[in-house]
PDB file of C-alpha atoms and ligand atoms in Angstrom:
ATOM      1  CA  UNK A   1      95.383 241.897 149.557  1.00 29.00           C
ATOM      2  CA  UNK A   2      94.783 244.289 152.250  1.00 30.00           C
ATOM      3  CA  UNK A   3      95.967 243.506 155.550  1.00 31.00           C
ATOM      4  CA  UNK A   4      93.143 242.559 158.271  1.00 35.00           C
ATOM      5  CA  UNK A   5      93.470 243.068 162.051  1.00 33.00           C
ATOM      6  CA  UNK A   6      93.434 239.205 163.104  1.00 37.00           C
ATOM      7  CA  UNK A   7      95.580 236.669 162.776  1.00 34.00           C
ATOM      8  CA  UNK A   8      95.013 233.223 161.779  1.00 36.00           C
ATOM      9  CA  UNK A   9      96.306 231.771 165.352  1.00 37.00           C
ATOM     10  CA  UNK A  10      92.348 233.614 165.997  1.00 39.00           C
ATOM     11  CA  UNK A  11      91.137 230.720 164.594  1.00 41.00           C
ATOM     12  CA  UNK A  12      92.027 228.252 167.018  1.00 40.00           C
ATOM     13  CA  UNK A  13      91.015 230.489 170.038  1.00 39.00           C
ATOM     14  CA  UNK A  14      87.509 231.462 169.111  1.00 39.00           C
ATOM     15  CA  UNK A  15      85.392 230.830 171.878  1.00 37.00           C
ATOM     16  CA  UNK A  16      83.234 227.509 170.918  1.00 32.00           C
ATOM     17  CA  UNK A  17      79.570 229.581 170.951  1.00 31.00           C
ATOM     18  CA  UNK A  18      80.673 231.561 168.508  1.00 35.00           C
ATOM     19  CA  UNK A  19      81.694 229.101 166.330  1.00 33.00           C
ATOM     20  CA  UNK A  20      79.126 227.611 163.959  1.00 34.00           C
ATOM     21  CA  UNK A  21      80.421 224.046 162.321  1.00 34.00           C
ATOM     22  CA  UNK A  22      78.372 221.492 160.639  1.00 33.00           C
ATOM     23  CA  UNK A  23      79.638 218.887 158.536  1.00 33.00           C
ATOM     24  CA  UNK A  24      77.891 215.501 158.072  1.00 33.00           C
ATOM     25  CA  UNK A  25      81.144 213.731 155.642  1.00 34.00           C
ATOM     26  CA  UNK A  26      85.063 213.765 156.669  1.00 37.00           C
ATOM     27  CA  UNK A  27      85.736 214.325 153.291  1.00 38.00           C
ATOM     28  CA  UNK A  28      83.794 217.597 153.641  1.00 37.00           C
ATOM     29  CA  UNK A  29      85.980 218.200 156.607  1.00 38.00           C
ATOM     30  CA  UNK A  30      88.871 217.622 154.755  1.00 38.00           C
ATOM     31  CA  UNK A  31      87.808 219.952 152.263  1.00 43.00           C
ATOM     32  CA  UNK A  32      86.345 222.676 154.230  1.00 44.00           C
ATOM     33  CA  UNK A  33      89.713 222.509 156.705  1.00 47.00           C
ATOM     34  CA  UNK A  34      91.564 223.132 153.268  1.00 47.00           C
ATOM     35  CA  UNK A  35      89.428 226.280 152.252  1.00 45.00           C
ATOM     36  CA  UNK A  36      90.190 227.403 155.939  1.00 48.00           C
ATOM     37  CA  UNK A  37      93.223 226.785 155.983  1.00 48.00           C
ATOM     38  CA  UNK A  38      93.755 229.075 152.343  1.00 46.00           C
ATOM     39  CA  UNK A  39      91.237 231.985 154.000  1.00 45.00           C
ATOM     40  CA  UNK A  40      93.682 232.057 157.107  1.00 46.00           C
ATOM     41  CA  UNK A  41      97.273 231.919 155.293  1.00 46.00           C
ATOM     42  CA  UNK A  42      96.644 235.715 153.948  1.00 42.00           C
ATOM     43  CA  UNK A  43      95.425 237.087 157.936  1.00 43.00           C
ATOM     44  CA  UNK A  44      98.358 238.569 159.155  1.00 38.00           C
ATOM     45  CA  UNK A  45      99.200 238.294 162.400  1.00 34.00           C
ATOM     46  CA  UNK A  46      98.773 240.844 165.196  1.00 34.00           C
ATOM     47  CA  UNK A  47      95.517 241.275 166.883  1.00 34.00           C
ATOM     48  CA  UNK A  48      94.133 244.494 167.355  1.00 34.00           C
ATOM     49  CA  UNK A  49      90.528 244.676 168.007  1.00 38.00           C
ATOM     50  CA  UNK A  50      87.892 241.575 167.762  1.00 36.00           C
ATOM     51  CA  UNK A  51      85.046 242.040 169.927  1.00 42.00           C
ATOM     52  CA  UNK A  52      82.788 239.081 168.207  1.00 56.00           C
ATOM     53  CA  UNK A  53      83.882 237.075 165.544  1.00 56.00           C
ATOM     54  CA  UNK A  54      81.412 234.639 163.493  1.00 64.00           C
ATOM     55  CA  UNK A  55      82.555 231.437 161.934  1.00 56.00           C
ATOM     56  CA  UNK A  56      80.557 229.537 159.644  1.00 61.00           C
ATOM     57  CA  UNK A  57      80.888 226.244 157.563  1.00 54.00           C
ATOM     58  CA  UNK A  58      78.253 225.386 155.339  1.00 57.00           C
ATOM     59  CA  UNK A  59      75.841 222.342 156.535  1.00 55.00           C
ATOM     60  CA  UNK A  60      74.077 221.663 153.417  1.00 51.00           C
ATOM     61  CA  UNK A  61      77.767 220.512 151.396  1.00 53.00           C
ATOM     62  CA  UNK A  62      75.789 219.351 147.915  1.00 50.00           C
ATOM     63  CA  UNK A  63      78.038 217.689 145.064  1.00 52.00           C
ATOM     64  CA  UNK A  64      75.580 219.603 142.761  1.00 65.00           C
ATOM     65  CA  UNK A  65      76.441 222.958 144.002  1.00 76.00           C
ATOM     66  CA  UNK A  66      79.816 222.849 145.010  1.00 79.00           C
ATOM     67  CA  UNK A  67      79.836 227.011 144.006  1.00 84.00           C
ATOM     68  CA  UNK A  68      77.258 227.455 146.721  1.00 85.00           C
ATOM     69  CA  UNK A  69      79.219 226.489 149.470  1.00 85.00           C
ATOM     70  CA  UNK A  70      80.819 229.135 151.602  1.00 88.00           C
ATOM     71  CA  UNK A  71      83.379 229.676 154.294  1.00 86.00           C
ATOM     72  CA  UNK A  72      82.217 232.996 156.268  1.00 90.00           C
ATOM     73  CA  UNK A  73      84.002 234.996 158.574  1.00 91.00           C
ATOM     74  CA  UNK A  74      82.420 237.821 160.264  1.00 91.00           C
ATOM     75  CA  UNK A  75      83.836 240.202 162.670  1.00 90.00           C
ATOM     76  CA  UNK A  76      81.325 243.107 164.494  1.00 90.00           C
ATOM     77  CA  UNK A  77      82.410 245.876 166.241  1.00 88.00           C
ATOM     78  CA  UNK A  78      80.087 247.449 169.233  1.00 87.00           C
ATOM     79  CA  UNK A  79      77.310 245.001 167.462  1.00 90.00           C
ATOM     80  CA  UNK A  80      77.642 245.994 164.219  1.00 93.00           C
ATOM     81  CA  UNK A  81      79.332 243.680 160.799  1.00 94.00           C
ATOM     82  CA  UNK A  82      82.842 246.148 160.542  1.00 92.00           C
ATOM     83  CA  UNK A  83      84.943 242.851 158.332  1.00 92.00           C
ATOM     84  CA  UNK A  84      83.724 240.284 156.415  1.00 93.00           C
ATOM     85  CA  UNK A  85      85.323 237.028 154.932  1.00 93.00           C
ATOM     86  CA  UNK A  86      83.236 234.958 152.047  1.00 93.00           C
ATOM     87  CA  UNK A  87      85.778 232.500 150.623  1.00 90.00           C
ATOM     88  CA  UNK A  88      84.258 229.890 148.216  1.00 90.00           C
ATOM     89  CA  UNK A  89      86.587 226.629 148.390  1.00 86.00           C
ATOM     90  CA  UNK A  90      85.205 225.185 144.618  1.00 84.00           C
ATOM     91  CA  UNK A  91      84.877 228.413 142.718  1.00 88.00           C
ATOM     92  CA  UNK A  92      86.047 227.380 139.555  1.00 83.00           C
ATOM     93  CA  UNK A  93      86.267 224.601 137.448  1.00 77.00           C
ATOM     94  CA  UNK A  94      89.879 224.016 136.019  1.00 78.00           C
ATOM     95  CA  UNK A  95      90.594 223.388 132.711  1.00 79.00           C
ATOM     96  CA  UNK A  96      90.954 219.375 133.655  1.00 78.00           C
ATOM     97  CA  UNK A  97      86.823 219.633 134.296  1.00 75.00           C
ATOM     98  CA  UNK A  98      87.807 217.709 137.596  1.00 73.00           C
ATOM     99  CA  UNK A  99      89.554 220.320 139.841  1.00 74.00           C
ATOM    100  CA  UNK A 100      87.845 223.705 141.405  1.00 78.00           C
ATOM    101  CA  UNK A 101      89.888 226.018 142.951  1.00 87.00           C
ATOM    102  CA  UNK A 102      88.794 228.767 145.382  1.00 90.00           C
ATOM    103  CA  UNK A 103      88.520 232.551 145.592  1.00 93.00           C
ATOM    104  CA  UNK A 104      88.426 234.356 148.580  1.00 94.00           C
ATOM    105  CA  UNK A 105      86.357 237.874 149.064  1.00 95.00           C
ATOM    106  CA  UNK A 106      86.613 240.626 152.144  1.00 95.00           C
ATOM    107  CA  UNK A 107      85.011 243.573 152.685  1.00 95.00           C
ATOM    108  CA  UNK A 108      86.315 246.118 155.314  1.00 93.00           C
ATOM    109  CA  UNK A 109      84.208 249.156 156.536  1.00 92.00           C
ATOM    110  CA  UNK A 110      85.962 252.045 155.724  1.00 92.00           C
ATOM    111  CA  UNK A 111      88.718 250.636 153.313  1.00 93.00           C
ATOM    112  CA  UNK A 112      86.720 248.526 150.723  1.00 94.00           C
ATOM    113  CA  UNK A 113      86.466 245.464 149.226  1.00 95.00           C
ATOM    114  CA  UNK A 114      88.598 243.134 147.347  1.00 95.00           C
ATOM    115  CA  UNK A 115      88.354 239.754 145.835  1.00 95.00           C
ATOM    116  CA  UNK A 116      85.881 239.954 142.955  1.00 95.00           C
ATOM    117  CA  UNK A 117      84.642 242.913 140.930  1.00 94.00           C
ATOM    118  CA  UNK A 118      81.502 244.808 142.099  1.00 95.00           C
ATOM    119  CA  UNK A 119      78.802 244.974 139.479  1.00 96.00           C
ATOM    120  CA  UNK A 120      75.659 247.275 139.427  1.00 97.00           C
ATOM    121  CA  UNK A 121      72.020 245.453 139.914  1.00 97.00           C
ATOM    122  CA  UNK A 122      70.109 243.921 136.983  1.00 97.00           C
ATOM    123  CA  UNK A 123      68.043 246.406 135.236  1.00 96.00           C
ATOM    124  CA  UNK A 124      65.103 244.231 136.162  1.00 97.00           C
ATOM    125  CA  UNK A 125      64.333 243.161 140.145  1.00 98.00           C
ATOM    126  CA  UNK A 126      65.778 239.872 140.126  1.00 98.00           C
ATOM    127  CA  UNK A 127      65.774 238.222 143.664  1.00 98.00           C
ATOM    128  CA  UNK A 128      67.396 235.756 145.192  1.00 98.00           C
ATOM    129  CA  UNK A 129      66.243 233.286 147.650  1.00 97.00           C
ATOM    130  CA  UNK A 130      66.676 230.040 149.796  1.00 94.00           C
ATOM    131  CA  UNK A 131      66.920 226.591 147.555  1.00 91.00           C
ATOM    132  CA  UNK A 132      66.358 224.353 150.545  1.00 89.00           C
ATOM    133  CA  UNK A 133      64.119 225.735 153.169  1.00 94.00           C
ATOM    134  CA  UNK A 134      61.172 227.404 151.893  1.00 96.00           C
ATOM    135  CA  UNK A 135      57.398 227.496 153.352  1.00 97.00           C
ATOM    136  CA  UNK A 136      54.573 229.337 152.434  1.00 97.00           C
ATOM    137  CA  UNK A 137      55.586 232.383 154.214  1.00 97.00           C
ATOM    138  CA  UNK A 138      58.753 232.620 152.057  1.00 98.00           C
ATOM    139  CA  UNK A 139      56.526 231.883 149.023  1.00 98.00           C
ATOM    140  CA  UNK A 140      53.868 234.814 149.781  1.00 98.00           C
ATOM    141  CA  UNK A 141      56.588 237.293 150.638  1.00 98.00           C
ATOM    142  CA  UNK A 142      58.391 236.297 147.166  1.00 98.00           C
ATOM    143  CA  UNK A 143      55.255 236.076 144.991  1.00 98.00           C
ATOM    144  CA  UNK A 144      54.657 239.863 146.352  1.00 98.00           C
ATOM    145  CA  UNK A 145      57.785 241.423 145.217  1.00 97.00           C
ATOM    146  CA  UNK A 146      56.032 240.285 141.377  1.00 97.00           C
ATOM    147  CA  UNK A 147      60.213 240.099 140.072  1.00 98.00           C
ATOM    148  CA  UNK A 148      61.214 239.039 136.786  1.00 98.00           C
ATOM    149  CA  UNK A 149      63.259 235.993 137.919  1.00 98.00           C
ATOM    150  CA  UNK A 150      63.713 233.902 141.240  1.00 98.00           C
ATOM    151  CA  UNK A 151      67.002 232.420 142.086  1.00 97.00           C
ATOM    152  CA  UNK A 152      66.992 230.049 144.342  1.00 95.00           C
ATOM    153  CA  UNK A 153      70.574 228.971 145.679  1.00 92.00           C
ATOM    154  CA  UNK A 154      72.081 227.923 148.838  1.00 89.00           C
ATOM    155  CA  UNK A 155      73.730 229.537 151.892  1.00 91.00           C
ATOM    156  CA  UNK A 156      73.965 233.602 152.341  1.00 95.00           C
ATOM    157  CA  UNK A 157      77.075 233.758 151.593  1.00 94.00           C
ATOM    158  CA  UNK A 158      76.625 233.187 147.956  1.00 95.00           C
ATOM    159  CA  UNK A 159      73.238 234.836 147.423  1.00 97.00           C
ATOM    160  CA  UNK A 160      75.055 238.073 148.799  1.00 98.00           C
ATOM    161  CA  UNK A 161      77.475 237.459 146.363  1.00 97.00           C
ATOM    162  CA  UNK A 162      75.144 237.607 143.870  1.00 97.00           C
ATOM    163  CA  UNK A 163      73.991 240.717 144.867  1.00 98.00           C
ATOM    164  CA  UNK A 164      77.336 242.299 144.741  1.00 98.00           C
ATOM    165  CA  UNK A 165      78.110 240.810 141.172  1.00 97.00           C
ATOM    166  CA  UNK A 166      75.145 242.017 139.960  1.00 98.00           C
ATOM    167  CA  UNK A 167      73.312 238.353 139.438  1.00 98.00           C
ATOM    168  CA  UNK A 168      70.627 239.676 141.595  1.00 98.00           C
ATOM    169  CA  UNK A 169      68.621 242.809 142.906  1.00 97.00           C
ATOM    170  CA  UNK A 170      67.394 241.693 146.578  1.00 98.00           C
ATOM    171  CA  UNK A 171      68.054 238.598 148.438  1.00 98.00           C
ATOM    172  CA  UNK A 172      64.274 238.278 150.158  1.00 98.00           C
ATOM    173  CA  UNK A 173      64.076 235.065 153.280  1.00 98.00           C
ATOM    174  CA  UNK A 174      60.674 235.388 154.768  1.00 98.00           C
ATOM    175  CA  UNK A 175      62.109 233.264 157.650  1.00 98.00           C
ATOM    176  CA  UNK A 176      63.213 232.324 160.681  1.00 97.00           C
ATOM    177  CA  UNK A 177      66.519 229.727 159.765  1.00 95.00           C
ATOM    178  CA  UNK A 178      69.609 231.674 159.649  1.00 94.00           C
ATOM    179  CA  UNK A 179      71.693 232.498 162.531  1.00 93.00           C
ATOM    180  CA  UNK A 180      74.117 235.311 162.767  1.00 93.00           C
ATOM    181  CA  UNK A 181      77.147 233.356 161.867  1.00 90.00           C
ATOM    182  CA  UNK A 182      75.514 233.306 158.285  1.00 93.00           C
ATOM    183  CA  UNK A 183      74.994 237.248 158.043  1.00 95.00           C
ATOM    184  CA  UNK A 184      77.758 238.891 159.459  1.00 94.00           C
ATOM    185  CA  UNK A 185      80.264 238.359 156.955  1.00 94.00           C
ATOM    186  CA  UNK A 186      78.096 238.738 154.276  1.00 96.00           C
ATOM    187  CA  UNK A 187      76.527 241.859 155.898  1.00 97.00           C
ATOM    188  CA  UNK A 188      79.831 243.496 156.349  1.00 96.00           C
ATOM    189  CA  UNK A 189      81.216 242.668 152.572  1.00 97.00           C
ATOM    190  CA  UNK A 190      77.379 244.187 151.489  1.00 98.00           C
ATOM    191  CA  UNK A 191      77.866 247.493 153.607  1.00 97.00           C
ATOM    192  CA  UNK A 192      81.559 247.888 152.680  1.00 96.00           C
ATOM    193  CA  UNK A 193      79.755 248.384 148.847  1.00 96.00           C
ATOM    194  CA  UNK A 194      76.875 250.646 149.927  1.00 96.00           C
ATOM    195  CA  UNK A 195      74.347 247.580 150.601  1.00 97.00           C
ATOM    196  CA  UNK A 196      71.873 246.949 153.188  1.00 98.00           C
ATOM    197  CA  UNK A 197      70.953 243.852 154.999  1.00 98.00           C
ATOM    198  CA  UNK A 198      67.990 243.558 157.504  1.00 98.00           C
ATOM    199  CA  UNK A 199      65.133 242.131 158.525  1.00 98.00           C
ATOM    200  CA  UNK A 200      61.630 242.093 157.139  1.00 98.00           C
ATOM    201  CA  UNK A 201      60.577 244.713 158.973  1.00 97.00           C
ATOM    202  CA  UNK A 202      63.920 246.690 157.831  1.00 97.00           C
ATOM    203  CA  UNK A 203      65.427 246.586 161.261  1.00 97.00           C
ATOM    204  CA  UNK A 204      69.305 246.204 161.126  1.00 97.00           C
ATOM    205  CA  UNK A 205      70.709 242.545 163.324  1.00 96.00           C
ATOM    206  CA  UNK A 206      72.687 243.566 166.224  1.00 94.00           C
ATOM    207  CA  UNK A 207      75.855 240.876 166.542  1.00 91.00           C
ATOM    208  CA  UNK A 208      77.408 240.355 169.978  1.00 85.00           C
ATOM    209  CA  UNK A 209      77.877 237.554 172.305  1.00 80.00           C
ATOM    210  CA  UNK A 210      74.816 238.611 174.074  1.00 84.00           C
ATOM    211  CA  UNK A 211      72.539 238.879 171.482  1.00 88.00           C
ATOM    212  CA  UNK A 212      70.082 235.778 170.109  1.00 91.00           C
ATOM    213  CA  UNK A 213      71.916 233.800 167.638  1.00 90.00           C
ATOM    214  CA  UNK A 214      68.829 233.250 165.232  1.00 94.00           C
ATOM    215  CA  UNK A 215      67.852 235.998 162.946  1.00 96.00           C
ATOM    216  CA  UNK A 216      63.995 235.169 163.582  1.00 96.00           C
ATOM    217  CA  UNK A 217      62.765 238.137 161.423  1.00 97.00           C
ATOM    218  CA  UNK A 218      64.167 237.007 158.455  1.00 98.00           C
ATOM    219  CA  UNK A 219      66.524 238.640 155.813  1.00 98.00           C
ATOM    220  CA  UNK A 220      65.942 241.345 153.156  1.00 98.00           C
ATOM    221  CA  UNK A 221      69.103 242.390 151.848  1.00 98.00           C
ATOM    222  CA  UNK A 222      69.867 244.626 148.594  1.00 98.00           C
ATOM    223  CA  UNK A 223      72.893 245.947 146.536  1.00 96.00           C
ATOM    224  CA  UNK A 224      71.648 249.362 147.287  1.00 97.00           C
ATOM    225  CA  UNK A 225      69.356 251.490 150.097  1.00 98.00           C
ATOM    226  CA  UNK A 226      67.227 252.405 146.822  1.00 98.00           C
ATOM    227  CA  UNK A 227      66.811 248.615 146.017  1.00 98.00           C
ATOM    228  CA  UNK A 228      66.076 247.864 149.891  1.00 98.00           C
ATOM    229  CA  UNK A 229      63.766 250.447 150.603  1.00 98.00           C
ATOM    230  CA  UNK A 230      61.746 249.329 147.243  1.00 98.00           C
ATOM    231  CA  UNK A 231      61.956 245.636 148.263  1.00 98.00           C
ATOM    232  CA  UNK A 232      60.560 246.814 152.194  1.00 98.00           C
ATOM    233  CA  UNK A 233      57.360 248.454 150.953  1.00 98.00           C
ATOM    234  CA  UNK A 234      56.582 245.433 148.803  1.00 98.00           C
ATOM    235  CA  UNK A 235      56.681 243.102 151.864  1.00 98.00           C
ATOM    236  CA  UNK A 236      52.849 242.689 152.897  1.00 97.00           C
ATOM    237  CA  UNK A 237      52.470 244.097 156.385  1.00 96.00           C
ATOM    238  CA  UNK A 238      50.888 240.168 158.028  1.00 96.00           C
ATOM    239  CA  UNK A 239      54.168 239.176 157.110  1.00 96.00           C
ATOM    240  CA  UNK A 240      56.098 241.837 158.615  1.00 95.00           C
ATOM    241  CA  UNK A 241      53.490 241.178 161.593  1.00 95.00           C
ATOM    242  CA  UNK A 242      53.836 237.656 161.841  1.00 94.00           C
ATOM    243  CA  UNK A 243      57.392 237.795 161.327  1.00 93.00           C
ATOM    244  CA  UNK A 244      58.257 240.601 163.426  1.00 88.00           C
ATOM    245  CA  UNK A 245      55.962 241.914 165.939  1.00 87.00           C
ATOM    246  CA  UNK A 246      56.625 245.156 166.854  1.00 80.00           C
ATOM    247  CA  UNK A 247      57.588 245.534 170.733  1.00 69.00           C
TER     248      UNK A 247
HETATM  249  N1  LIG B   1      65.101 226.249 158.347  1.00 65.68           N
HETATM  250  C1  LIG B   1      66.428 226.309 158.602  1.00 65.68           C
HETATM  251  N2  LIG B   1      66.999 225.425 159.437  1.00 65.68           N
HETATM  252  C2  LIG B   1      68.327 225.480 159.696  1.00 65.68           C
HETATM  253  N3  LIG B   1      69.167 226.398 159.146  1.00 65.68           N
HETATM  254  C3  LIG B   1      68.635 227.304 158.324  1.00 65.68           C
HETATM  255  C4  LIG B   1      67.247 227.294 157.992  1.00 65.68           C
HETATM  256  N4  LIG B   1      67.015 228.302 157.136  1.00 65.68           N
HETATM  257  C5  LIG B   1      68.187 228.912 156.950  1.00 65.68           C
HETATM  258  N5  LIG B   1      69.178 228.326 157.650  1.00 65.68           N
HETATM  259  C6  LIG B   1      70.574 228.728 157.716  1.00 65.68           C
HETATM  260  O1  LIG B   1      70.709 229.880 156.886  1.00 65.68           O
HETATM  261  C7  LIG B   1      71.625 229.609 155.822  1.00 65.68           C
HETATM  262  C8  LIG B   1      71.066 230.162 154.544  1.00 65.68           C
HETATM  263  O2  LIG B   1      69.894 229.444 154.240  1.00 65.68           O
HETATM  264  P1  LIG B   1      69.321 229.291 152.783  1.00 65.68           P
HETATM  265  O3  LIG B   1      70.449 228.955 151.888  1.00 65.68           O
HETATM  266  O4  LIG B   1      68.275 228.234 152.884  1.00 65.68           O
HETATM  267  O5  LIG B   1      68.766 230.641 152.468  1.00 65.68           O
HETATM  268  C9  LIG B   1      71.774 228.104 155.794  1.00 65.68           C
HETATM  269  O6  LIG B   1      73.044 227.856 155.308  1.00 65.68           O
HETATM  270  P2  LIG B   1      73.624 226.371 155.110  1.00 65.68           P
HETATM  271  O7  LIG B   1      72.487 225.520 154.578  1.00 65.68           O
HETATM  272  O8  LIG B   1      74.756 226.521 154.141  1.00 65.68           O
HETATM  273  O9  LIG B   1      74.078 225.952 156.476  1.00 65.68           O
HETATM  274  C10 LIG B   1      71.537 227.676 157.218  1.00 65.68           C
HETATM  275  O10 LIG B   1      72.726 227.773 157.975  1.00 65.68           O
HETATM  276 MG1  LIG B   2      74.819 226.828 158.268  1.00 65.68          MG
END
């Protein structure tokens, strides 16, 4: 494991409006504390540089899709994703069928990634997509990319993931609904493999302190600038309007 540039005591000083944290069970608490707790024990210690660092628990904790749920760090640099954490707490089932343990994947702009093993896109346009907040703008946008599959899964974090695995071509959200503490580590873990992430209108998200937390135009996001750039011209221009009026 490559050595990041924070250390875990980070954790406990991150200013509370950065820090995104939504659990409705203790036991999720317990659990996502745990996964913490296993993400932090390999940050070695010996801050250098953190200008904005984004925490995020997953909300939407589902029994059903335990591999869904994600533990994101994100750390941006002048604005911009530089080091990413995505650990997933209930990876994989143990041999017991009971038990999942974790894995834990970073991404590090200029040094890598590490964590899993990065697989090339589908040969057909897959795309992934929310499983829990759709509308009809989603819908439209989705229905105009005319792909050969739809996932639909839940949180960022793992429908990145699926992009860098190869599972899927473009993650498309014709939305307002995520916030920057879901992007950011995803974004920087994408980028650290040659990915793009932006918004409808193909706009890159600034991250700072000062910036809006919501990412109100949206996410397109693709294994490749290729993939994005396809994905982009697909996306009917009302959307792009309605979505992101240009200023
Ligand atoms: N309509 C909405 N309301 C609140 N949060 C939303 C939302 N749409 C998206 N999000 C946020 O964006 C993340 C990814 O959304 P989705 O999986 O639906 O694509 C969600 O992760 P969590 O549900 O894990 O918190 C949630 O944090
Ligand atoms: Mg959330």
């Amino acid at each position: 494991m490559q050595r990041l540039l924070f250390g875990s005591s980070i954790i406990r000083h991150i200013p509370p409006f950065l820090l995104g944290c939504h659990t409705k069970r203790s036991s999720t608490t317990c659990n996502l504390t745990q996964g913490l707790n296993q993400v932090s024990s390999f940050l070695d210690v010996g801050l250098s540089l953190v200008i904005t660092l984004y925490l995020c628990l997953p909300n939407d904790y589902q029994l059903c899709f335990l591999e869904h749920v994600t533990v994101l760090i994100g750390i941006a640099v002048n604005e911009t994703p530089v080091a990413g954490v995505i650990h997933q707490p209930f990876y994989k089932l143990e041999n017991d069928g009971v038990r999942k343990t974790g894995r834990t994947i970073w991404g590090l702009q200029d040094v890598g990634v590490g964590g899993f093993v990065p697989c090339p896109p589908p040969s057909s346009l897959i795309i992934t997509t929310t499983r829990s907040h759709s509308n009809p703008t989603v819908e439209k946008a989705l229905q105009a990319m005319n792909a050969s599959q739809i996932l639909r899964v839940g949180g960022a974090g793992y429908k990145v993931l699926q992009l860098l695995e190869g599972k899927a071509s473009v993650y498309l959200f014709a939305s307002p609904g995520c916030k920057k503490w879901d992007t950011c580590a995803p974004e920087a873990v994408l980028r650290a493999t040659g990915g793009v992430l932006s918004d409808v209108r193909g706009r890159t998200y600034r991250y700072g302190a000062a910036v809006p937390r919501p990412n109100a135009a949206g996410v397109l996001a693709a294994a490749s600038p290729q993939l994005h750039a396809d994905a982009l011209q697909k996306i009917p221009v009302e959307l792009k309007e309605k979505l992101a009026p240009e200023t």
